[in-house]
Short mmCIF file of C-alpha atoms in Angstrom, two decimals:
data_model
loop_
_atom_site.label_atom_id
_atom_site.label_comp_id
_atom_site.label_asym_id
_atom_site.label_seq_id
_atom_site.Cartn_x
_atom_site.Cartn_y
_atom_site.Cartn_z
CA MET V 1 11.59 13.56 -37.99
CA LEU V 2 9.46 10.53 -38.82
CA THR V 3 12.42 8.28 -38.20
CA HIS V 4 12.34 9.30 -34.55
CA LEU V 5 8.69 8.34 -34.03
CA VAL V 6 7.89 5.08 -32.26
CA ASP V 7 5.27 2.81 -33.78
CA LEU V 8 3.10 2.16 -30.73
CA SER V 9 0.95 -0.25 -32.70
CA HIS V 10 3.81 -2.72 -32.68
CA PRO V 11 3.90 -4.75 -29.43
CA MET V 12 7.69 -4.54 -29.20
CA ALA V 13 7.51 -0.75 -29.06
CA LEU V 14 6.19 -0.79 -25.48
CA PRO V 15 8.81 -1.08 -22.75
CA PRO V 16 8.58 -4.17 -20.56
CA VAL V 17 7.18 -3.84 -17.05
CA PRO V 18 10.04 -3.99 -14.55
CA HIS V 19 10.03 -7.25 -12.59
CA GLU V 20 10.21 -5.50 -9.24
CA PHE V 21 7.07 -3.49 -10.12
CA ALA V 22 5.14 -6.53 -11.27
CA SER V 23 5.98 -8.56 -8.17
CA SER V 24 5.77 -5.82 -5.53
CA LEU V 25 2.88 -3.34 -5.49
CA ARG V 26 1.81 -0.66 -3.05
CA THR V 27 -0.91 -1.45 -0.52
CA SER V 28 -2.46 2.04 -0.42
CA ARG V 29 -4.97 1.33 -3.19
CA ILE V 30 -5.99 -1.96 -1.57
CA GLU V 31 -6.65 -0.15 1.70
CA GLY V 32 -8.57 2.63 -0.05
CA LEU V 33 -10.78 0.18 -1.94
CA SER V 34 -11.40 -1.83 1.22
CA ASP V 35 -12.38 1.26 3.22
CA ALA V 36 -14.85 2.28 0.51
CA ALA V 37 -16.35 -1.21 0.28
CA PHE V 38 -16.79 -1.51 4.04
CA GLY V 39 -18.35 1.95 4.27
CA ILE V 40 -20.88 1.20 1.53
CA VAL V 41 -21.82 -2.24 2.86
CA MET V 42 -22.22 -1.01 6.45
CA THR V 43 -24.52 1.76 5.21
CA ILE V 44 -26.61 -0.57 3.04
CA LEU V 45 -27.27 -2.81 6.04
CA VAL V 46 -29.71 -0.38 7.66
CA LEU V 47 -31.67 -0.10 4.41
CA GLU V 48 -32.56 -3.79 4.77
CA ILE V 49 -34.68 -3.00 7.86
CA PRO V 50 -38.21 -2.36 6.54
CA VAL V 51 -40.25 0.57 7.78
CA PRO V 52 -43.62 -0.67 9.13
CA GLU V 53 -46.57 0.30 6.95
CA LEU V 54 -49.53 1.01 9.21
CA ASP V 55 -52.93 2.47 8.35
CA ARG V 56 -53.89 5.06 10.98
CA PRO V 57 -51.69 3.61 13.72
CA THR V 58 -52.51 4.11 17.37
CA ALA V 59 -49.99 4.93 20.08
CA LEU V 60 -49.31 1.22 20.63
CA ASP V 61 -49.30 0.07 17.00
CA ILE V 62 -45.89 1.49 16.14
CA PRO V 63 -44.03 -0.03 19.12
CA ARG V 64 -45.70 -3.37 18.41
CA ALA V 65 -44.75 -3.19 14.74
CA LEU V 66 -41.15 -2.38 15.65
CA LEU V 67 -41.03 -5.27 18.11
CA ARG V 68 -42.09 -7.62 15.32
CA LEU V 69 -38.96 -6.51 13.47
CA TRP V 70 -36.61 -7.77 16.19
CA PRO V 71 -35.10 -10.43 13.87
CA ASN V 72 -34.17 -7.64 11.44
CA PHE V 73 -32.59 -5.58 14.19
CA LEU V 74 -30.74 -8.64 15.51
CA GLY V 75 -29.35 -9.42 12.05
CA TYR V 76 -28.35 -5.78 11.58
CA PHE V 77 -26.55 -5.66 14.92
CA VAL V 78 -24.67 -8.93 14.39
CA SER V 79 -23.64 -8.08 10.84
CA PHE V 80 -22.62 -4.50 11.62
CA VAL V 81 -20.44 -5.55 14.54
CA MET V 82 -18.95 -8.37 12.47
CA LEU V 83 -18.14 -5.93 9.66
CA GLY V 84 -16.55 -3.59 12.16
CA MET V 85 -14.43 -6.44 13.50
CA SER V 86 -13.42 -7.46 9.97
CA TRP V 87 -12.43 -3.89 9.09
CA VAL V 88 -10.34 -3.54 12.25
CA ALA V 89 -8.72 -6.93 11.60
CA GLN V 90 -7.81 -5.99 8.03
CA HIS V 91 -6.52 -2.61 9.21
CA GLU V 92 -4.27 -4.42 11.68
CA GLN V 93 -3.05 -6.73 8.93
CA PHE V 94 -1.98 -3.89 6.69
CA HIS V 95 -0.13 -2.26 9.55
CA PHE V 96 2.35 -5.10 9.08
CA ILE V 97 1.94 -5.81 5.35
CA LYS V 98 4.28 -3.42 3.54
CA ARG V 99 3.86 -4.51 -0.08
CA ALA V 100 1.50 -6.51 -2.27
CA ASP V 101 1.63 -8.95 -5.15
CA GLN V 102 -0.93 -10.38 -7.56
CA ALA V 103 -1.94 -13.17 -5.19
CA LEU V 104 -2.63 -10.72 -2.35
CA LEU V 105 -4.68 -8.53 -4.69
CA TRP V 106 -6.94 -11.41 -5.68
CA MET V 107 -7.26 -12.69 -2.12
CA THR V 108 -8.39 -9.20 -1.13
CA MET V 109 -10.90 -9.20 -4.00
CA LEU V 110 -12.33 -12.48 -2.72
CA PHE V 111 -12.49 -11.05 0.80
CA LEU V 112 -14.34 -7.93 -0.40
CA MET V 113 -16.71 -10.01 -2.54
CA LEU V 114 -17.74 -11.91 0.58
CA ILE V 115 -18.05 -8.66 2.52
CA ALA V 116 -20.26 -7.16 -0.20
CA THR V 117 -22.78 -10.02 0.08
CA VAL V 118 -23.31 -9.57 3.84
CA PRO V 119 -26.49 -7.46 3.33
CA PHE V 120 -28.06 -10.36 1.40
CA THR V 121 -27.52 -13.00 4.08
CA THR V 122 -28.46 -10.46 6.75
CA THR V 123 -31.81 -9.91 5.01
CA LEU V 124 -32.38 -13.66 5.01
CA ILE V 125 -31.77 -13.73 8.77
CA GLY V 126 -34.27 -10.91 9.29
CA ARG V 127 -36.99 -12.68 7.32
CA TYR V 128 -36.37 -16.33 8.11
CA LEU V 129 -34.60 -16.47 11.47
CA GLU V 130 -36.51 -19.59 12.46
CA GLN V 131 -35.19 -21.53 9.46
CA GLN V 132 -32.07 -23.53 10.28
CA ALA V 133 -30.89 -23.57 6.66
CA VAL V 134 -30.78 -19.76 6.65
CA VAL V 135 -28.86 -19.59 9.94
CA VAL V 136 -26.38 -22.20 8.67
CA LEU V 137 -25.93 -20.27 5.41
CA TYR V 138 -25.31 -17.06 7.36
CA GLY V 139 -22.76 -18.83 9.57
CA ALA V 140 -21.05 -20.39 6.55
CA HIS V 141 -20.80 -16.92 5.04
CA LEU V 142 -19.15 -15.50 8.16
CA LEU V 143 -16.92 -18.56 8.33
CA ALA V 144 -15.74 -18.01 4.75
CA ILE V 145 -14.90 -14.36 5.51
CA SER V 146 -12.83 -15.33 8.53
CA LEU V 147 -11.00 -18.11 6.66
CA VAL V 148 -10.03 -15.79 3.80
CA HIS V 149 -8.80 -13.27 6.36
CA HIS V 150 -6.67 -15.97 8.00
CA ALA V 151 -5.36 -17.24 4.66
CA THR V 152 -4.35 -13.71 3.64
CA TRP V 153 -2.31 -13.24 6.80
CA ARG V 154 -0.69 -16.65 6.49
CA TYR V 155 0.23 -15.99 2.86
CA ALA V 156 1.67 -12.53 3.58
CA THR V 157 3.77 -13.68 6.54
CA THR V 158 5.11 -17.01 5.27
CA ASN V 159 8.87 -16.47 4.99
CA ARG V 160 8.05 -12.78 5.63
CA ARG V 161 6.85 -12.63 2.02
CA LEU V 162 5.02 -9.29 2.13
CA VAL V 163 5.68 -7.98 5.62
CA ASP V 164 8.52 -6.10 7.23
CA PRO V 165 11.53 -8.46 7.16
CA HIS V 166 12.23 -7.53 10.78
CA ILE V 167 8.72 -8.32 12.04
CA ASP V 168 8.58 -10.10 15.38
CA LEU V 169 7.67 -13.75 14.78
CA GLU V 170 5.73 -13.66 18.03
CA ASP V 171 3.43 -11.02 16.52
CA VAL V 172 2.96 -13.18 13.45
CA GLU V 173 1.99 -16.19 15.55
CA ILE V 174 -0.37 -14.17 17.74
CA HIS V 175 -2.27 -12.87 14.72
CA LEU V 176 -2.40 -16.35 13.19
CA ARG V 177 -3.91 -17.84 16.34
CA ARG V 178 -6.28 -14.92 16.72
CA SER V 179 -7.53 -15.21 13.14
CA LEU V 180 -8.15 -18.93 13.67
CA THR V 181 -10.28 -18.36 16.75
CA THR V 182 -13.21 -16.81 14.88
CA PRO V 183 -13.69 -19.73 12.42
CA VAL V 184 -13.77 -22.14 15.36
CA ILE V 185 -16.50 -20.13 17.10
CA TYR V 186 -18.49 -19.88 13.88
CA LEU V 187 -18.34 -23.66 13.51
CA VAL V 188 -19.62 -24.08 17.07
CA ALA V 189 -22.44 -21.61 16.38
CA ILE V 190 -23.42 -23.49 13.22
CA GLY V 191 -23.63 -26.67 15.27
CA LEU V 192 -25.84 -24.92 17.84
CA SER V 193 -28.34 -24.10 15.09
CA PHE V 194 -29.52 -27.73 15.38
CA LEU V 195 -30.72 -26.83 18.89
CA SER V 196 -31.83 -23.23 18.46
CA THR V 197 -31.47 -20.81 15.58
CA VAL V 198 -31.70 -17.79 17.89
CA LEU V 199 -28.98 -19.18 20.17
CA SER V 200 -26.79 -19.75 17.13
CA VAL V 201 -27.13 -16.11 16.00
CA VAL V 202 -26.42 -14.90 19.55
CA VAL V 203 -23.13 -16.85 19.48
CA TYR V 204 -22.32 -15.21 16.13
CA ALA V 205 -22.78 -11.88 17.91
CA LEU V 206 -20.26 -12.86 20.60
CA VAL V 207 -17.42 -13.41 18.12
CA PRO V 208 -16.32 -9.73 17.95
CA LEU V 209 -16.31 -9.59 21.75
CA VAL V 210 -14.05 -12.63 22.00
CA TYR V 211 -11.87 -11.32 19.17
CA GLY V 212 -11.45 -8.01 20.98
CA MET V 213 -10.43 -9.72 24.24
CA LEU V 214 -7.75 -11.92 22.68
CA PRO V 215 -5.00 -9.24 22.36
CA SER V 216 -4.86 -8.67 26.12
CA ILE V 217 -4.73 -12.42 26.75
CA TYR V 218 -1.94 -12.94 24.23
CA ALA V 219 -0.09 -9.84 25.48
CA LYS V 220 0.16 -11.35 28.96
CA ARG V 221 1.51 -14.60 27.56
CA LYS V 222 3.86 -12.72 25.24
CA GLY V 223 5.33 -10.75 28.14
CA ALA V 224 5.92 -13.91 30.12
CA ARG V 225 8.41 -15.43 27.67
CA PRO V 226 11.33 -14.14 25.54
CA ARG V 227 10.72 -12.94 22.01
CA GLU V 228 11.75 -14.93 18.96
CA ARG V 229 13.06 -13.07 15.97
#
């Protein structure tokens, strides 16, 4: 019977990983990890808003203390909406992405690493909104997130590498243009920080609104000309 046993301590005893498995992986675990990361980060954001500590407050002390926290609330609002936009954008990506490879896995890890650090830069905004360096750092952070998102889509769709081989090229182009719009707005907002840090953060807050309006604009243009496949 011993002759039928396999010596697992010998490296040659393990069967090789099939090439098709190594080069093409399922996306379900990527999506599950991303959902968990977004949920945790979006919850942590509210914990960065400090509760005012007041000694025997009067009826007006609490509203005044909360008003002094407006930079914290502004940072929370901008970051939460941005995270929501990023989650929706990634969800839309994986509607088209049908398989994954090692490069996509690591690009997603980079994307989630940047997402996980949003509470840190949001806290900086809440404490030092008047400091241009902080507003520029926050904008650079959002810019990096949007660029990785764009790079992921470009990588997955080049030569239909990881998407449905029958995907409409018009859809690919629309998502490429859409994912490039947010970095441009972030760059403009960073430039505005030289004039006003508050104005810069307000422009950051407008990015999800613009991003949400783009599909209807592109849909009208898409319906006006024939599809390319």
